[in-house]
Phi, psi and omega in degrees: 000142181269094186295330185291350179255005185246150170297152187295333177294323176294321177297315179300318179298320180290323176298316180293326174297320178296322177296316178301330180271008170111358177270143176279161176300324180294340178273317189257337184287321182304318179296316180300317179298321183293340183269353183256158174300146183307325184290340180267348187294315179300323181291319178299315181296317180297320181292316181295314179293317182294319180293322174296318181300318184253019187305311188291329174287314181295319180295321177298317178295315182297318180296328176293329185273343179269132178291329176209154181298147174290137184294155190304316180299340180253019186301333180300332179288328173302315180288328175299318178290328174297319177301314180295318178297321177301316181292323178294321187269331191231008179230171178260014179299139180300135185301315183298324180292318179300313183294308185295316184286334175290320176297318178295323177295326176298318177294319181296332177276010176065038175233057182298334181291349181253005182296323179296318178297312181301312181299315183294316181296315184288324178293322176294320179296321180289322183288320187268344181078175183285134177287159173291134179303137185271344181205176183292331178297316177286319183300314182261359177054056175223155176298151184304314185298325182288319176301312183292323180293318178293322178299320180287315184284326186229069185300334180264354188229354192300321181292321178294323177297314181296317178297317180297323179298337183265006176265161174275126183293145175290161174270122184238141182246153170246117180286134176287106185295345177282348184245316186218154164279164179297318180298322178298318182286326175301321178294320177300320178295317178300316179297331180273002179077023181252116180289136183199163176213159177290143175289158184286324192243321182280124188292338180245016184269146175225131178253127180278150177296325177209150181298147174223156172301143183299336178298338180278346185280129181303131175059025181297311182297338180265010172086022182288323183215164172229156174273120180201134179298152182300319182298318180294330180292339186291346183304319184289337178288345183257348189274344181052056182287136182225151178306143176087357182281150172261123190237139176242130169251101180276146182056057198275331187299144006273008171105002182300318182284327174303313180293321179297321177299313182293324178291330186284332181211106187285345187257024176295147180291316182198142173235124177246131179242126183243141168213145182287335185268116176296329182290337185267342183296324177303328177295321177299315181296322178299317179295318178298316182297316182297325183269000181058049180240164183225133175211158175271123182257135179228135172266113184191160168279112185304327182291336180269073187296333179295336182286326192227337189284137183268005177093353178267120184291160183256141175285325181221140176227128170258120181243093177264094194282155169300137185210184181288345180060028181285354174273350183239027181299326181296333176271334184227072185296344177293345176302327179299329181268331188270325186279143177238151179299328180292349179284336194292315182296312176300322178297319179298324177295318177296317182298314180293322178297316178296319181297316178295320180295317180292326178299326183290341181248012176272134182292143171306132187088357182276169184234137177239129176252119179263133184220147169219162169252043180246156173248008180268124180304330180301333181261354190242254187293335177290328173297315180296319178298318178296318180297316182295331176289329180277326184245085190293341181268353179293141180250124175274123181265118178300139178265108177270102185210159178269357181255154173075180180249134179286120181254015183073325176235062182116179179233140181245122170269132173264149183302134182245121184305331184253011185208243194270166172284175171280136185204159175226141175226143168220147182240127181236142176233144179263126181298151174299144180297000000 
């Protein structure tokens, strides 16, 4: 589709259709943004993210208002109306502009026969106001299976998790300790007129009062800071990094944790970063270059050690496994549309397989930090429990920390609207031979 010839609402509808068909926003939105005038790009991004965030509530309302579903070849118009409903319910856009321009977008999408339907549905929605949500899926705007799974796994926290997922995450920075102390960089931000405060748990973290373009951050291009959530920054506090160690960052892209490792201890013997995706490794190198850091990058399946491992065991391994990403929904609301309950069991199999593979290349006396950005126990402490039953000599190191909830086999952070994402950590050590 030629986005440069379409109104931005039509572009947003097509992007959302792509998400429904299995593409993430990070896959399909950049191209769409590149085709629009610069002044329209922030609005397009806000609409796509916002409509995904509130998709299940908006979709429930729209389905109530339609006498019958829109046929599949015209499905983009269903998403066009979702975009309009999002603007009616959650933006300050003038109502007349939303109605008129959505009808014009319907014509631009070559569906003039549906303009009457679009106009009628949206005018009724504007006149009647938003209906009361009929169930928890609509109320919290999450798929039914996710609501029920969270209710079961976190009976005391499920509503808070769902509410947190619907907030906009703060912008958090990690100060490059090789360049500045946190207090020094906070002063630079103050001098630049950027409100900020130190994070509660991450020792080099800074949370901004409001997001800003990275170009506004002092010395960003020169490697002073990186954008990284507070929960993700905690990995280096658990690794006990020491000079001379050989360190592996498995499943490393986009490289934030690789860089954090290198910043935390400048005298490491070697850092190797592996990722299965060849397309994602250049991003890791870009981050290393900006921070003036060096690591060996490998494209490989970390679990297939025969493919890439040189036989030298590692002193430290960070294993941030592929997961459901249910702890970072507030940053990636399309996860609500893309993730399926049937994904969890296969993911758990991959996670346990990776953990066993990494254990085999960990040096006696070495430490492995297991991490996910999930809030589901099946991917977190239950994986560690299964692993400990298989590896009877593995030692689980208790995490003594003021953050997260103690799960007996690791600690789980739940998403906090005013702070960190949802994350899980466990620390394992291999006894000396």
